[in-house]
Coordinates of C-alpha atoms in Angstrom, one line a residue:
M1142 CA -2.4 -20.6 6.4
S1143 CA -0.9 -16.9 6.0
S1144 CA -3.6 -14.6 4.7
P1145 CA -3.8 -13.4 1.2
A1146 CA -1.7 -10.2 0.5
L1147 CA -3.7 -6.9 -0.1
I1148 CA -4.2 -6.0 -3.8
S1149 CA -4.5 -2.1 -4.4
I1150 CA -6.7 -1.5 -7.6
S1151 CA -6.2 2.3 -9.4
V1152 CA -9.4 3.3 -11.0
V1153 CA -9.5 6.6 -12.6
S1154 CA -12.7 8.0 -13.4
H1155 CA -13.6 10.5 -16.3
G1156 CA -16.9 11.8 -15.4
Q1157 CA -18.0 8.1 -14.9
A1158 CA -19.2 8.3 -11.4
A1159 CA -22.1 5.8 -11.9
L1160 CA -19.9 3.6 -13.8
V1161 CA -17.7 3.7 -10.9
A1162 CA -20.0 3.1 -8.4
E1163 CA -20.7 -0.5 -10.4
A1164 CA -17.4 -1.5 -10.1
L1165 CA -16.7 -0.6 -6.6
A1166 CA -20.0 -2.9 -5.6
D1167 CA -18.8 -5.7 -7.4
L1168 CA -15.2 -5.5 -6.0
A1169 CA -17.3 -5.2 -2.6
R1170 CA -18.6 -8.7 -3.4
F1171 CA -15.0 -10.1 -3.3
A1172 CA -13.7 -8.1 0.0
D1173 CA -14.1 -11.1 2.6
A1174 CA -12.0 -13.4 0.0
T1175 CA -10.0 -11.4 -1.4
P1176 CA -7.9 -8.7 0.8
I1177 CA -8.0 -5.2 -1.1
E1178 CA -7.7 -1.3 -1.0
L1179 CA -9.2 0.5 -3.4
V1180 CA -7.3 4.2 -4.9
L1181 CA -9.9 6.1 -6.6
T1182 CA -8.8 9.5 -8.8
L1183 CA -11.4 12.0 -10.0
N1184 CA -9.5 13.7 -13.0
I1185 CA -12.0 16.0 -13.9
P1186 CA -14.4 17.3 -10.6
E1187 CA -17.6 15.3 -9.9
T1188 CA -19.6 14.3 -7.0
L1189 CA -19.5 10.6 -6.4
P1190 CA -22.8 8.8 -6.1
F1191 CA -22.0 6.4 -2.8
A1192 CA -20.2 7.0 0.8
V1193 CA -17.0 6.0 0.9
E1194 CA -18.0 4.6 4.6
D1195 CA -20.3 2.1 3.6
L1196 CA -17.9 0.2 1.5
P1197 CA -16.2 -2.9 2.6
Y1198 CA -12.5 -1.9 2.2
P1199 CA -10.7 0.9 2.8
L1200 CA -10.8 3.6 -0.3
K1201 CA -8.3 6.8 -0.7
L1202 CA -9.7 9.9 -2.7
I1203 CA -7.8 11.8 -5.2
R1204 CA -9.2 14.9 -7.2
N1205 CA -7.1 16.2 -9.5
P1206 CA -6.7 19.7 -9.8
S1207 CA -6.4 19.2 -13.8
P1208 CA -6.8 16.3 -15.7
Q1209 CA -4.0 14.0 -16.4
G1210 CA -2.9 10.8 -18.5
F1211 CA -3.8 7.2 -18.0
G1212 CA -0.1 6.5 -17.1
A1213 CA 0.2 9.5 -14.8
N1214 CA -3.2 8.9 -12.7
H1215 CA -1.8 5.2 -11.9
N1216 CA 1.6 6.5 -11.2
A1217 CA 0.5 8.9 -8.7
A1218 CA -2.5 5.8 -7.3
F1219 CA 1.3 3.3 -6.6
R1220 CA 2.4 6.2 -4.4
Q1221 CA -0.8 5.9 -2.8
A1222 CA -0.8 2.0 -2.7
E1223 CA 0.4 0.0 0.4
G1224 CA -0.5 -3.7 -1.4
E1225 CA 2.3 -5.9 -2.4
W1226 CA 0.3 -6.2 -5.6
F1227 CA -1.2 -3.0 -8.3
C1228 CA -4.2 -3.9 -10.1
V1229 CA -4.9 -1.0 -13.0
M1230 CA -8.3 -1.4 -13.6
N1231 CA -11.2 0.6 -15.7
P1232 CA -14.5 2.4 -14.3
D1233 CA -16.2 0.2 -17.6
I1234 CA -15.1 -2.9 -15.8
R1235 CA -17.5 -5.5 -14.3
L1236 CA -16.9 -8.3 -12.2
H1237 CA -19.6 -11.3 -12.0
D1238 CA -16.7 -13.4 -10.7
N1239 CA -13.4 -13.1 -8.4
P1240 CA -10.5 -13.5 -11.5
F1241 CA -7.7 -12.4 -8.5
P1242 CA -6.7 -16.0 -7.1
A1243 CA -6.3 -16.9 -10.7
L1244 CA -4.1 -14.3 -11.5
L1245 CA -2.2 -14.4 -8.6
E1246 CA -1.6 -18.0 -9.1
C1247 CA 0.1 -17.2 -12.7
L1248 CA 2.2 -14.2 -11.3
A1249 CA 3.9 -17.0 -9.1
H1250 CA 5.4 -18.0 -12.6
P1251 CA 9.0 -16.1 -11.6
D1252 CA 9.5 -14.5 -15.0
V1253 CA 5.9 -13.1 -15.1
G1254 CA 5.9 -8.8 -15.2
V1255 CA 2.5 -9.1 -15.4
A1256 CA -1.1 -10.8 -15.3
A1257 CA -4.2 -10.6 -17.3
P1258 CA -8.0 -11.9 -17.0
R1259 CA -9.8 -13.1 -19.9
V1260 CA -11.9 -9.9 -21.5
L1261 CA -14.7 -10.3 -22.6
G1262 CA -17.4 -7.6 -24.4
A1263 CA -21.0 -7.2 -23.0
G1264 CA -22.6 -9.1 -25.2
G1265 CA -19.8 -12.2 -24.2
E1266 CA -17.6 -12.0 -27.5
M1267 CA -14.0 -12.4 -26.6
E1268 CA -11.8 -9.0 -27.1
D1269 CA -8.7 -8.9 -28.8
S1270 CA -6.8 -7.8 -25.3
A1271 CA -4.1 -10.2 -26.2
R1272 CA -1.8 -8.9 -28.8
R1273 CA 1.6 -8.9 -30.3
F1274 CA 3.9 -6.0 -30.3
P1275 CA 3.0 -3.8 -33.4
S1276 CA 4.7 -2.8 -36.4
P1277 CA 4.3 0.3 -38.6
L1278 CA 3.8 -2.9 -41.3
T1279 CA 0.5 -4.2 -39.1
I1280 CA -0.7 -0.6 -38.3
V1281 CA -1.1 0.4 -42.4
C1282 CA -2.2 -4.0 -42.5
K1283 CA -5.3 -3.1 -39.9
A1284 CA -6.0 0.2 -42.0
W1285 CA -6.2 -1.2 -44.8
G1286 CA -8.9 -4.0 -44.1
G1287 CA -6.2 -6.7 -43.6
C1288 CA -4.6 -8.4 -40.1
R1289 CA -8.2 -9.3 -38.6
G1290 CA -8.8 -11.7 -36.0
S1291 CA -6.6 -12.7 -33.1
D1292 CA -2.7 -12.8 -32.6
Y1293 CA -3.9 -15.8 -30.4
A1294 CA -5.9 -18.2 -29.5
I1295 CA -7.4 -18.1 -25.9
T1296 CA -8.5 -21.5 -25.0
G1297 CA -8.1 -22.8 -21.0
Q1298 CA -4.1 -22.6 -21.1
P1299 CA -2.1 -19.4 -20.3
V1300 CA -1.4 -17.6 -22.9
Y1301 CA 2.4 -15.3 -22.9
P1302 CA 1.0 -12.5 -25.7
D1303 CA 4.1 -9.4 -26.3
W1304 CA 1.3 -7.5 -24.6
V1305 CA -2.2 -7.3 -22.5
G1306 CA -4.1 -4.3 -23.1
G1307 CA -4.4 -1.3 -20.1
M1308 CA -7.9 -1.9 -19.2
F1309 CA -7.3 -4.7 -16.5
M1310 CA -3.2 -5.4 -15.6
L1311 CA -1.6 -7.2 -12.5
F1312 CA 1.7 -6.4 -11.0
P1313 CA 4.2 -7.3 -8.1
R1314 CA 4.3 -4.7 -6.4
G1315 CA 8.1 -4.8 -6.8
I1316 CA 8.0 -5.4 -10.5
F1317 CA 5.7 -2.7 -11.5
A1318 CA 8.5 -0.2 -9.5
A1319 CA 11.6 -1.6 -10.8
A1320 CA 10.2 -0.6 -13.8
G1321 CA 9.5 3.0 -13.6
G1322 CA 5.5 2.4 -13.7
F1323 CA 4.0 3.8 -17.2
D1324 CA 5.8 6.4 -19.0
P1325 CA 3.5 9.4 -18.1
R1326 CA 4.8 10.8 -22.0
Y1327 CA 1.9 8.9 -23.4
F1328 CA -1.2 10.6 -22.1
L1329 CA -3.3 8.4 -23.6
Y1330 CA -3.2 5.0 -25.3
Y1331 CA 0.1 2.5 -26.1
E1332 CA 0.8 2.8 -22.5
D1333 CA 0.2 -0.4 -21.5
V1334 CA 2.0 -1.8 -24.9
D1335 CA 5.2 0.0 -23.9
L1336 CA 5.3 -1.0 -20.7
C1337 CA 5.0 -4.6 -21.6
A1338 CA 8.0 -4.1 -23.6
R1339 CA 10.1 -2.5 -21.4
L1340 CA 9.1 -5.7 -18.5
R1341 CA 10.2 -7.6 -21.7
L1342 CA 13.9 -6.3 -21.8
R1343 CA 13.4 -6.1 -18.4
G1344 CA 12.9 -10.7 -18.3
K1345 CA 9.3 -10.4 -17.8
R1346 CA 6.4 -11.7 -19.7
A1347 CA 2.8 -10.9 -20.2
I1348 CA 0.5 -13.5 -19.0
L1349 CA -3.1 -13.6 -20.1
C1350 CA -4.8 -16.5 -17.7
P1351 CA -8.2 -17.6 -19.0
R1352 CA -9.8 -18.9 -16.1
A1353 CA -10.0 -15.2 -15.2
S1354 CA -12.7 -13.1 -16.9
V1355 CA -14.2 -9.2 -16.4
V1356 CA -16.4 -7.9 -18.7
H1357 CA -15.0 -4.5 -20.5
H1358 CA -18.1 -2.3 -21.7
A1359 CA -16.0 0.2 -23.8
R1360 CA -16.7 3.5 -25.5
R1361 CA -14.1 3.3 -28.5
S1362 CA -13.6 7.0 -28.2
S1363 CA -10.8 6.9 -31.1
H1364 CA -13.0 5.7 -33.2
R1365 CA -15.6 8.3 -32.5
N1366 CA -13.7 11.1 -31.7
L1367 CA -11.2 12.9 -33.1
R1368 CA -9.1 14.6 -30.3
Y1369 CA -9.5 11.1 -29.0
L1370 CA -8.2 9.6 -32.7
R1371 CA -5.4 12.7 -32.5
W1372 CA -4.0 11.3 -29.1
H1373 CA -3.9 7.8 -30.2
L1374 CA -1.9 8.7 -33.5
G1375 CA 1.1 10.5 -31.3
S1376 CA 1.1 7.4 -28.8
M1377 CA 1.8 5.5 -31.7
L1378 CA 4.4 7.5 -33.6
R1379 CA 5.2 8.2 -29.8
F1380 CA 6.0 4.1 -29.7
F1381 CA 7.4 3.2 -33.0
L1382 CA 10.4 5.9 -32.4
S1383 CA 11.3 5.2 -29.0
P1384 CA 14.0 2.7 -28.0
V1385 CA 11.8 0.4 -26.9
Y1386 CA 10.6 -0.4 -29.2
W1387 CA 13.9 -0.7 -31.7
R1388 CA 15.7 -2.3 -28.9
V1389 CA 12.8 -5.1 -29.0
L1390 CA 13.0 -5.4 -32.6
Y1391 CA 16.5 -5.8 -32.2
R1392 CA 16.5 -8.5 -29.9
R1393 CA 13.8 -10.0 -31.8
L1394 CA 16.0 -10.1 -35.1
T1395 CA 19.5 -10.8 -32.8
A1396 CA 18.0 -14.2 -31.5
G1397 CA 17.0 -15.3 -35.0
K1398 CA 12.7 -14.8 -34.3
P1399 CA 11.1 -12.8 -36.7
G1400 CA 10.4 -8.9 -36.2
L1401 CA 7.5 -7.1 -34.7
P1402 CA 5.3 -8.0 -34.4

């Protein structure tokens, strides 16, 4: 029986070395069962509170001379990665169980381009990490307090949402490369929406695998910081003005399906 293929995991730290240390310790518990390598990007200067040589898996370290955006950082990590699978993982993700076997099983479907686990909040609540593509109408609806609740019911069966959140995504290497990775013009926010939309245009779907789960200690910076809010709104506008958005909308309309979402 052949051994599992290598999974390259990209983590980007923004002065979050303590969180990174916890995430890497979680990964160390699964290193014997799942071959992994870690590509760690330090987006700003910081000192690591752990010794790289003590980890039970290889780690490649990238120190940025100046801060880069979400997509640019993970694209650069991908160029350093050697695995057959490429995982994007936030430093504020905690792993209580090994999510990779279930995710790889979901990726066995030939029309799937990206897999994601169930994402739980720190208190065990289900996060809304699988959604329909946004539209200006739904954004206005949410801003006025409407359109509450999840877009998809998460049960024990896989779900095929329009897009999955970028806090934890697993791609086959060839599919991520063929799509060109993330669009670096999105400095922060909507990179995950855009990439899932481009995968959809290539005939590849996103899948949420409920048998895999991670815990997300989210900070929600865009809710409290005007700079992050500006990035969020700017990325939203970029997506709605992009050819990707209009091509997805056109395909749905010509297929006789409802528009976005």
